[in-house]
């Protein structure tokens, strides 16, 4: 929705806040088929049914009767007997859960060889800040957003002046976010997301129901907070691709990038293992030489970016580094990524200047999205949760420490510097400040790829060590979360866990079923009677 200059004053009405009767509270109003499509995510809403649920606006104000309307989607069970519903959180923070369920619903539910087997209703709701649920955006239109994005590079490794430019840009962004959202920015934090999840569960199954939940990436932080706040209410909780919740809530999460360069090393090895799908294999004699060449190319782009005379565009270090970093999340994109790197190495302005290619480059290379406010939503939630201001001198060491861990990943300056200058009136009204040394009613299943560019295996190990009785299932693959590469072994373990609570044996490592450079999916390689 396009937001007007009166956005702040009108936010409460736009977010469907109202006093409701006691009879309406706690009931989901199912409205029928969602009818959603999203070509960007190559998914659709399929048989999803959409509805709404009113929840408390502010869980810290017990005297208020103001409510917030959550948008909820359900992908119904396809088989009987039906099991308990599973609630999904696809991470971000700030990702549309409808897009996530639309993308993966068939894989989870309706294919003959679906992961979960079709016996559970799959539930997702848009978190605060996303869609109609207290929409969070810092600019009134894309032109204003684009202008700000041009004021600084995407990360502090772009030049020796980049971090100072980002600090100044971040001050402007933080002020714009407060101007547009005001104190409503304090209502979108993770603790409220945890409480919203429990409200959805109770609307589905009643006050004493146990939570069945599958969270991915930042969704694991929400899940860990739920487990810590409501340990006695945990049923089957799967946390996939662990975003270290302690670091997320309390620090500067350098741990997140410790395996990025290992994933890129895997990209280079996979290229030479399948040279027909990777044109870069024709240019170099080994994976090690390819890897070194890409690092050399990135350094050269800092001082010699690629001009696109036909359009007046410029392809920069930040554009290329950011695009490669993003591609590491999904190995099925690696054949296309290898072509992209091939054209950058050749400085092919015809291909790089193609409008679709150029726009994609810039969306990853600039510090605010060219096409949406998703970057702002993520900042709004993260900075609200962090709730800590700092000076430039205090922030700089964290960015430098993170940059020292990875040549491919950025230094995190954008997020860190925005949050350091966040308006205190937008700090989360409730923050979980305890630890994660908890015993849940049922043991938790933690999942992680061996090589994940955003949520490394070490974070999964750290969380598993704190959640009493939890078990870590390692998938010997690459990419972000176990969904990035199909593994029948992993799928069987997940299904067994949600069907009857069976956990894999300690130390289990599942293998993947496709090579790194391929467009094969689980449907192509798994038996149809799984």
Coordinates of C-alpha atoms in Angstrom, one line a residue:
X1 CA 0.0 0.0 0.0
X2 CA 1.3 3.5 -0.8
X3 CA 1.7 5.5 2.4
X4 CA 0.8 9.2 2.7
X5 CA 2.4 11.9 4.7
X6 CA -0.2 11.4 7.4
X7 CA 0.9 7.8 7.9
X8 CA 1.9 8.2 11.5
X9 CA -1.3 9.8 12.6
X10 CA -3.4 7.3 10.7
X11 CA -1.5 4.1 11.5
X12 CA -3.8 2.8 14.2
X13 CA -6.8 2.8 12.0
X14 CA -4.9 1.4 9.0
X15 CA -3.7 -1.5 11.2
X16 CA -7.3 -2.4 12.0
X17 CA -7.0 -1.5 15.7
X18 CA -10.4 -1.4 17.5
X19 CA -12.3 -2.3 20.5
X20 CA -14.0 -5.6 20.0
X21 CA -16.6 -7.6 21.9
X22 CA -15.4 -10.3 24.3
X23 CA -17.2 -12.8 22.1
X24 CA -15.0 -11.9 19.1
X25 CA -11.7 -12.1 20.9
X26 CA -9.7 -15.3 20.3
X27 CA -11.7 -16.5 17.3
X28 CA -10.3 -16.8 13.8
X29 CA -12.6 -15.5 11.1
X30 CA -11.9 -17.7 8.1
X31 CA -12.9 -15.8 4.9
X32 CA -12.2 -18.3 2.2
X33 CA -9.5 -19.0 -0.5
X34 CA -6.6 -16.5 -0.4
X35 CA -6.2 -16.2 -4.1
X36 CA -2.7 -14.8 -3.7
X37 CA 0.1 -15.1 -6.4
X38 CA 3.7 -14.0 -6.2
X39 CA 5.7 -14.6 -9.4
X40 CA 8.8 -13.3 -7.6
X41 CA 8.8 -16.2 -5.3
X42 CA 7.6 -18.7 -8.0
X43 CA 4.8 -19.8 -5.7
X44 CA 1.1 -19.3 -5.2
X45 CA -1.4 -19.6 -2.5
X46 CA -2.7 -22.9 -3.9
X47 CA -5.5 -24.2 -1.6
X48 CA -4.6 -21.7 1.1
X49 CA -7.5 -20.3 3.1
X50 CA -7.2 -16.9 4.6
X51 CA -8.7 -15.3 7.7
X52 CA -8.1 -12.8 10.5
X53 CA -7.6 -12.9 14.3
X54 CA -7.8 -10.1 16.8
X55 CA -5.0 -10.1 19.4
X56 CA -4.0 -7.5 22.0
X57 CA -2.2 -4.5 20.5
X58 CA 0.1 -4.0 23.5
X59 CA 0.7 -7.0 25.7
X60 CA 2.3 -4.8 28.3
X61 CA -0.9 -2.7 28.8
X62 CA -3.4 -5.0 30.6
X63 CA -5.9 -2.1 30.9
X64 CA -6.2 -1.5 27.2
X65 CA -8.9 -3.1 25.0
X66 CA -7.2 -2.1 21.8
X67 CA -6.6 -5.0 19.4
X68 CA -4.5 -5.7 16.3
X69 CA -5.8 -7.8 13.4
X70 CA -3.5 -10.6 12.3
X71 CA -3.8 -12.0 8.7
X72 CA -3.7 -15.8 8.9
X73 CA -3.3 -18.4 6.2
X74 CA -4.0 -22.1 6.4
X75 CA -2.9 -24.8 4.0
X76 CA -5.4 -27.6 5.0
X77 CA -4.5 -31.2 5.7
X78 CA -5.0 -33.4 2.7
X79 CA -5.1 -36.8 4.5
X80 CA -6.8 -38.4 7.5
X81 CA -6.4 -38.9 10.3
X82 CA -5.5 -35.3 10.9
X83 CA -2.8 -34.4 13.3
X84 CA -2.2 -31.2 15.2
X85 CA -1.7 -27.9 13.2
X86 CA 1.8 -26.8 12.6
X87 CA 2.6 -23.0 12.8
X88 CA 5.3 -21.7 10.5
X89 CA 7.6 -18.7 10.7
X90 CA 9.7 -18.1 7.6
X91 CA 12.1 -15.6 9.2
X92 CA 13.5 -12.4 7.9
X93 CA 12.7 -10.6 10.2
X94 CA 9.9 -9.1 8.2
X95 CA 9.3 -11.9 5.6
X96 CA 5.7 -12.4 4.5
X97 CA 4.6 -15.8 5.8
X98 CA 2.0 -16.1 3.0
X99 CA 4.9 -16.0 0.5
X100 CA 6.8 -18.6 2.5
X101 CA 3.8 -21.0 2.7
X102 CA 2.9 -20.3 -0.9
X103 CA 6.4 -21.2 -2.0
X104 CA 6.8 -24.4 0.1
X105 CA 3.2 -25.5 0.7
X106 CA 3.2 -28.1 -2.0
X107 CA 6.6 -29.4 -0.9
X108 CA 5.4 -29.7 2.7
X109 CA 1.9 -30.9 2.0
X110 CA 0.4 -31.8 -1.3
X111 CA 2.9 -33.5 -3.5
X112 CA 2.8 -37.4 -3.4
X113 CA 6.3 -37.3 -1.7
X114 CA 5.6 -34.3 0.5
X115 CA 7.8 -33.7 3.5
X116 CA 5.1 -33.7 6.2
X117 CA 2.8 -36.2 4.6
X118 CA -0.4 -34.2 4.4
X119 CA -1.9 -35.0 7.9
X120 CA -1.5 -31.5 9.5
X121 CA -3.1 -28.1 8.8
X122 CA -0.2 -25.7 8.0
X123 CA -0.7 -22.3 9.5
X124 CA 1.2 -19.0 8.9
X125 CA 0.4 -15.5 9.9
X126 CA 2.1 -12.2 8.8
X127 CA 4.2 -10.8 11.7
X128 CA 3.9 -7.3 13.0
X129 CA 5.4 -4.8 10.5
X130 CA 4.5 -6.9 7.4
X131 CA 1.5 -6.5 5.1
X132 CA -1.5 -5.0 6.9
X133 CA -0.2 -5.9 10.4
X134 CA 1.1 -2.6 11.6
X135 CA 2.8 -1.9 8.3
X136 CA 6.3 -0.5 8.9
X137 CA 7.9 1.6 6.2
X138 CA 10.2 4.6 6.5
X139 CA 9.5 6.4 3.2
X140 CA 6.3 7.4 1.4
X141 CA 7.4 6.2 -2.0
X142 CA 10.1 4.3 -3.9
X143 CA 11.6 7.5 -5.3
X144 CA 12.4 8.7 -1.8
X145 CA 13.7 5.3 -0.8
X146 CA 15.9 5.1 -3.8
X147 CA 17.4 8.5 -3.2
X148 CA 18.5 7.5 0.3
X149 CA 19.9 4.2 -1.0
X150 CA 22.3 6.1 -3.2
X151 CA 23.8 8.0 -0.4
X152 CA 26.2 5.2 0.9
X153 CA 27.4 1.8 -0.2
X154 CA 25.9 -1.4 1.2
X155 CA 28.7 -2.3 3.6
X156 CA 31.7 -0.7 5.2
X157 CA 34.2 -2.8 3.2
X158 CA 33.6 -0.9 0.0
X159 CA 36.2 1.8 0.7
X160 CA 38.0 3.5 3.5
X161 CA 35.3 6.2 3.8
X162 CA 32.3 3.8 3.5
X163 CA 31.7 3.3 7.2
X164 CA 31.5 7.1 7.8
X165 CA 29.1 7.5 4.9
X166 CA 26.9 4.7 6.2
X167 CA 26.8 6.2 9.7
X168 CA 25.5 9.5 8.3
X169 CA 23.0 7.7 6.0
X170 CA 21.9 5.6 9.0
X171 CA 21.1 8.7 11.0
X172 CA 18.8 9.9 8.2
X173 CA 17.1 6.5 7.9
X174 CA 16.6 6.1 11.6
X175 CA 15.0 9.6 11.7
X176 CA 12.8 8.8 8.7
X177 CA 11.6 5.6 10.3
X178 CA 10.6 7.4 13.5
X179 CA 8.9 10.2 11.5
X180 CA 6.8 7.7 9.6
X181 CA 6.0 5.2 12.3
X182 CA 6.3 7.0 15.7
X183 CA 6.0 5.0 18.8
X184 CA 4.1 2.3 16.9
X185 CA 7.6 1.0 16.1
X186 CA 7.8 -0.3 19.7
X187 CA 5.0 -2.8 19.0
X188 CA 6.7 -5.0 16.4
X189 CA 9.4 -6.8 18.5
X190 CA 10.1 -10.5 18.9
X191 CA 8.5 -10.9 22.3
X192 CA 5.2 -9.7 20.9
X193 CA 5.7 -12.0 17.9
X194 CA 6.1 -14.9 20.4
X195 CA 2.9 -13.9 22.2
X196 CA 1.0 -13.5 18.9
X197 CA 2.0 -17.1 18.0
X198 CA 0.5 -18.4 21.2
X199 CA -2.6 -16.4 20.6
X200 CA -3.0 -18.1 17.2
X201 CA -2.4 -21.5 18.8
X202 CA -5.1 -20.9 21.4
X203 CA -7.5 -19.7 18.7
X204 CA -6.9 -22.9 16.8
X205 CA -6.8 -25.5 19.7
X206 CA -7.6 -23.9 23.0
X207 CA -5.9 -22.5 26.1
X208 CA -4.0 -25.6 27.1
X209 CA -2.8 -26.7 23.6
X210 CA 0.8 -27.5 23.0
X211 CA 2.6 -25.6 20.2
X212 CA 3.8 -27.4 17.1
X213 CA 6.1 -25.0 15.2
X214 CA 8.6 -25.0 12.4
X215 CA 10.7 -21.8 12.3
X216 CA 13.4 -20.9 9.8
X217 CA 16.3 -18.4 10.2
X218 CA 15.0 -15.5 12.3
X219 CA 12.0 -17.8 12.9
X220 CA 14.3 -19.8 15.1
X221 CA 14.9 -16.8 17.3
X222 CA 11.1 -16.3 17.6
X223 CA 10.9 -20.0 18.4
X224 CA 13.6 -19.9 21.0
X225 CA 12.0 -17.0 22.7
X226 CA 8.6 -18.8 22.7
X227 CA 10.3 -21.8 24.2
X228 CA 12.0 -19.7 26.9
X229 CA 8.8 -17.8 27.7
X230 CA 6.4 -20.7 27.5
X231 CA 8.4 -23.9 28.1
X232 CA 5.5 -25.8 29.5
X233 CA 3.5 -25.2 26.3
X234 CA 6.0 -26.7 23.8
X235 CA 4.8 -29.6 21.7
X236 CA 7.0 -30.3 18.7
X237 CA 9.3 -27.4 18.0
X238 CA 11.6 -27.5 15.0
X239 CA 14.2 -24.8 14.7
X240 CA 15.9 -24.8 11.2
X241 CA 18.9 -22.6 10.4
X242 CA 19.6 -21.2 13.8
X243 CA 20.0 -17.4 14.1
X244 CA 21.8 -17.2 17.4
X245 CA 19.0 -15.8 19.6
X246 CA 21.3 -14.5 22.3
X247 CA 23.5 -12.6 19.8
X248 CA 20.4 -11.4 18.0
X249 CA 18.8 -9.9 21.1
X250 CA 21.9 -8.7 22.9
X251 CA 24.8 -8.1 20.6
X252 CA 26.4 -7.7 17.2
X253 CA 26.0 -11.1 15.6
X254 CA 29.4 -11.7 13.9
X255 CA 28.9 -15.4 14.4
X256 CA 26.4 -15.3 11.5
X257 CA 29.1 -15.0 8.9
X258 CA 31.7 -17.5 10.1
X259 CA 30.9 -20.0 7.3
X260 CA 30.1 -17.7 4.4
X261 CA 33.5 -18.2 2.7
X262 CA 33.3 -22.0 3.2
X263 CA 30.0 -21.9 1.3
X264 CA 31.7 -20.0 -1.5
X265 CA 34.5 -22.5 -1.4
X266 CA 31.8 -25.1 -2.0
X267 CA 30.5 -23.1 -4.9
X268 CA 33.9 -23.2 -6.6
X269 CA 34.3 -26.9 -5.9
X270 CA 30.8 -27.6 -7.2
X271 CA 31.6 -25.7 -10.4
X272 CA 34.5 -27.9 -11.2
X273 CA 32.6 -31.0 -10.3
X274 CA 29.9 -30.1 -12.9
X275 CA 31.7 -28.0 -15.6
X276 CA 28.9 -28.3 -18.1
X277 CA 26.7 -26.2 -15.8
X278 CA 29.4 -23.7 -14.8
X279 CA 31.1 -21.6 -17.5
X280 CA 33.7 -20.5 -15.0
X281 CA 35.3 -24.0 -15.1
X282 CA 36.5 -23.1 -18.6
X283 CA 38.5 -20.1 -17.4
X284 CA 40.6 -21.7 -14.6
X285 CA 42.4 -24.9 -13.9
X286 CA 41.2 -25.5 -10.4
X287 CA 38.5 -24.5 -7.8
X288 CA 41.2 -22.8 -5.7
X289 CA 42.3 -20.6 -8.7
X290 CA 38.7 -19.7 -9.4
X291 CA 38.1 -18.7 -5.8
X292 CA 41.3 -16.5 -5.8
X293 CA 40.3 -14.9 -9.1
X294 CA 36.9 -13.9 -7.7
X295 CA 38.4 -12.3 -4.6
X296 CA 40.9 -10.4 -6.8
X297 CA 38.0 -9.3 -9.1
X298 CA 36.1 -8.0 -6.0
X299 CA 39.0 -5.9 -4.8
X300 CA 39.6 -4.5 -8.3
X301 CA 35.9 -3.4 -8.5
X302 CA 36.5 -1.1 -5.5
X303 CA 38.8 1.0 -7.6
X304 CA 37.6 0.2 -11.1
X305 CA 33.8 -0.3 -11.2
X306 CA 32.1 -1.2 -14.5
X307 CA 30.5 1.7 -16.4
X308 CA 27.4 1.0 -18.4
X309 CA 27.5 3.8 -21.0
X310 CA 24.2 2.8 -22.7
X311 CA 22.2 3.6 -19.6
X312 CA 24.5 5.7 -17.4
X313 CA 24.7 2.9 -14.8
X314 CA 27.6 1.7 -12.8
X315 CA 28.2 -1.8 -11.5
X316 CA 30.1 -1.6 -8.2
X317 CA 31.9 -3.8 -5.7
X318 CA 28.9 -3.7 -3.4
X319 CA 26.6 -4.7 -6.2
X320 CA 28.6 -7.8 -7.2
X321 CA 29.6 -8.8 -3.7
X322 CA 26.0 -8.5 -2.5
X323 CA 24.7 -10.5 -5.4
X324 CA 27.1 -13.3 -4.8
X325 CA 26.4 -13.3 -1.1
X326 CA 22.7 -13.6 -1.7
X327 CA 23.1 -16.4 -4.2
X328 CA 25.0 -18.6 -1.7
X329 CA 21.7 -19.1 0.1
X330 CA 20.3 -21.4 -2.6
X331 CA 22.6 -23.8 -4.5
X332 CA 20.0 -24.3 -7.2
X333 CA 20.8 -20.8 -8.2
X334 CA 24.5 -21.5 -8.6
X335 CA 24.5 -22.3 -12.4
X336 CA 23.0 -18.9 -13.0
X337 CA 25.3 -17.3 -10.5
X338 CA 28.3 -18.7 -12.3
X339 CA 27.1 -17.1 -15.5
X340 CA 26.8 -13.8 -13.7
X341 CA 30.3 -14.0 -12.3
X342 CA 31.5 -15.0 -15.8
X343 CA 30.1 -11.8 -17.3
X344 CA 31.5 -9.6 -14.5
X345 CA 34.9 -11.0 -15.0
X346 CA 34.6 -10.3 -18.7
X347 CA 33.1 -6.8 -17.9
X348 CA 30.3 -7.5 -20.3
X349 CA 28.3 -4.3 -20.3
X350 CA 25.6 -5.7 -22.6
X351 CA 24.5 -8.3 -20.2
X352 CA 25.2 -6.4 -17.0
X353 CA 23.3 -3.4 -18.4
X354 CA 20.2 -5.5 -19.2
X355 CA 17.4 -3.8 -17.1
X356 CA 16.4 -6.9 -15.3
X357 CA 20.0 -7.9 -14.5
X358 CA 20.9 -4.4 -13.5
X359 CA 17.9 -3.9 -11.2
X360 CA 18.7 -7.2 -9.5
X361 CA 22.3 -6.2 -9.0
X362 CA 21.3 -2.9 -7.4
X363 CA 18.7 -4.5 -5.1
X364 CA 21.5 -6.5 -3.5
X365 CA 24.2 -3.9 -3.8
X366 CA 22.4 -0.9 -2.3
X367 CA 21.7 -0.4 1.4
X368 CA 17.9 0.1 0.9
X369 CA 15.7 -1.9 -1.5
X370 CA 15.0 -0.5 -4.9
X371 CA 11.5 -2.1 -5.0
X372 CA 10.1 -2.5 -1.5
X373 CA 10.3 -1.5 2.1
X374 CA 11.4 -5.0 3.2
X375 CA 14.8 -3.7 4.3
X376 CA 13.1 -1.1 6.5
X377 CA 10.8 -3.7 8.1
X378 CA 13.8 -5.9 9.0
X379 CA 15.6 -2.9 10.5
X380 CA 12.5 -1.9 12.4
X381 CA 12.2 -5.3 14.1
X382 CA 15.9 -5.8 14.7
X383 CA 16.5 -2.3 16.1
X384 CA 13.4 -2.4 18.2
X385 CA 14.6 -5.7 19.7
X386 CA 18.2 -4.5 20.2
X387 CA 17.1 -1.4 22.1
X388 CA 20.6 0.0 22.5
X389 CA 22.0 3.2 21.2
X390 CA 25.8 3.7 20.6
X391 CA 28.3 6.1 19.2
X392 CA 30.2 5.5 15.9
X393 CA 33.3 4.8 17.9
X394 CA 31.5 2.1 19.8
X395 CA 30.0 0.4 16.7
X396 CA 33.1 0.4 14.5
X397 CA 34.9 -2.5 16.2
X398 CA 32.0 -4.8 15.6
X399 CA 31.8 -4.2 11.9
X400 CA 35.6 -4.6 11.5
X401 CA 35.5 -7.9 13.5
X402 CA 32.7 -9.2 11.3
X403 CA 34.5 -8.2 8.1
X404 CA 37.6 -10.0 9.2
X405 CA 35.6 -13.2 9.3
X406 CA 34.5 -13.2 5.7
X407 CA 35.7 -11.8 2.3
X408 CA 32.3 -12.4 0.7
X409 CA 29.8 -11.2 3.4
X410 CA 29.4 -7.6 4.4
X411 CA 30.4 -6.1 7.7
X412 CA 26.9 -5.5 9.0
X413 CA 27.4 -1.8 9.2
X414 CA 24.0 -0.9 7.8
X415 CA 22.0 -2.7 10.5
X416 CA 24.4 -2.0 13.3
X417 CA 24.6 1.8 12.6
X418 CA 20.9 2.2 12.1
X419 CA 20.2 0.4 15.3
X420 CA 22.8 2.5 17.2
X421 CA 20.9 5.6 16.2
X422 CA 17.3 4.2 16.6
X423 CA 14.9 6.5 18.4
X424 CA 14.3 5.2 22.0
X425 CA 10.6 5.6 21.6
X426 CA 10.7 2.8 19.1
X427 CA 12.5 0.3 21.4
X428 CA 10.4 -2.8 21.9
X429 CA 7.9 -2.5 24.7
X430 CA 8.7 -6.0 25.8
X431 CA 12.1 -7.7 25.4
X432 CA 13.1 -11.2 26.4
X433 CA 16.3 -10.7 28.5
X434 CA 16.7 -14.1 30.0
X435 CA 18.8 -17.0 28.8
X436 CA 17.9 -20.1 26.8
X437 CA 18.8 -22.7 29.4
X438 CA 15.3 -24.1 29.6
X439 CA 13.6 -27.5 29.7
X440 CA 10.6 -27.6 27.4
X441 CA 7.6 -29.9 27.8
X442 CA 8.8 -31.8 24.8
X443 CA 12.3 -31.9 23.4
X444 CA 13.2 -29.6 20.5
X445 CA 14.5 -30.7 17.1
X446 CA 17.3 -28.3 15.9
X447 CA 18.3 -28.5 12.2
X448 CA 21.3 -27.1 10.3
X449 CA 23.2 -27.4 7.1
X450 CA 26.9 -28.1 7.5
X451 CA 27.6 -25.0 5.5
X452 CA 25.1 -22.2 5.9
X453 CA 26.0 -18.6 4.8
X454 CA 23.7 -16.9 7.3
X455 CA 22.9 -19.3 10.2
X456 CA 26.0 -21.4 10.7
X457 CA 26.2 -24.8 12.2
X458 CA 28.0 -23.4 15.3
X459 CA 24.9 -21.4 16.2
X460 CA 22.8 -24.6 16.0
X461 CA 25.2 -26.4 18.3
X462 CA 25.2 -23.5 20.8
X463 CA 21.4 -23.4 21.0
X464 CA 21.1 -27.2 21.2
X465 CA 23.5 -27.2 24.2
X466 CA 21.1 -24.8 26.1
X467 CA 17.7 -26.4 25.3
X468 CA 17.6 -29.4 27.6
X469 CA 16.9 -32.6 25.8
X470 CA 17.1 -31.1 22.3
X471 CA 18.8 -32.9 19.4
X472 CA 20.7 -31.5 16.5
X473 CA 20.2 -33.0 13.0
X474 CA 23.0 -31.9 10.7
X475 CA 22.4 -32.0 7.0
X476 CA 25.6 -32.3 5.0
X477 CA 24.8 -29.6 2.5
X478 CA 25.1 -26.0 1.5
X479 CA 22.7 -23.1 1.6
X480 CA 20.4 -21.4 4.0
X481 CA 18.3 -23.8 6.1
X482 CA 17.8 -27.5 5.3
X483 CA 15.2 -26.5 2.7
X484 CA 18.0 -25.2 0.4
X485 CA 18.9 -28.8 -0.7
X486 CA 16.6 -31.8 -0.8
X487 CA 17.4 -34.6 1.6
X488 CA 15.1 -37.6 2.0
X489 CA 17.0 -38.5 5.2
X490 CA 16.1 -35.0 6.6
X491 CA 12.6 -35.2 5.4
X492 CA 12.0 -38.5 7.0
X493 CA 13.4 -37.2 10.3
X494 CA 11.2 -34.1 10.2
X495 CA 8.1 -36.1 9.4
X496 CA 8.7 -38.6 12.2
X497 CA 9.2 -35.8 14.6
X498 CA 6.0 -34.0 13.8
X499 CA 4.0 -37.3 13.4
X500 CA 5.0 -39.0 16.7
X501 CA 7.7 -37.0 18.4
X502 CA 10.5 -39.3 17.4
X503 CA 13.9 -37.5 17.5
X504 CA 16.9 -38.6 15.4
X505 CA 19.8 -40.2 17.2
X506 CA 22.4 -37.9 18.6
X507 CA 25.1 -37.1 16.0
X508 CA 22.9 -37.9 13.0
X509 CA 24.2 -36.4 9.8
X510 CA 21.9 -36.6 6.7
X511 CA 23.2 -36.5 3.2
X512 CA 21.6 -34.5 0.4
X513 CA 20.2 -36.1 -2.7
X514 CA 21.4 -33.7 -5.5
X515 CA 24.8 -32.2 -6.6
X516 CA 25.5 -28.6 -5.9
X517 CA 25.1 -27.4 -9.5
X518 CA 21.6 -28.6 -10.5
X519 CA 18.1 -27.5 -10.9
X520 CA 16.7 -30.9 -9.7
X521 CA 14.2 -30.7 -6.9
X522 CA 13.0 -33.1 -4.2
X523 CA 10.2 -34.1 -6.5
X524 CA 12.7 -35.3 -9.2
X525 CA 14.8 -37.5 -6.9
X526 CA 12.6 -38.8 -4.1
X527 CA 10.5 -41.9 -4.3
X528 CA 6.8 -41.2 -5.0
X529 CA 5.6 -43.4 -2.2
X530 CA 7.6 -41.6 0.6

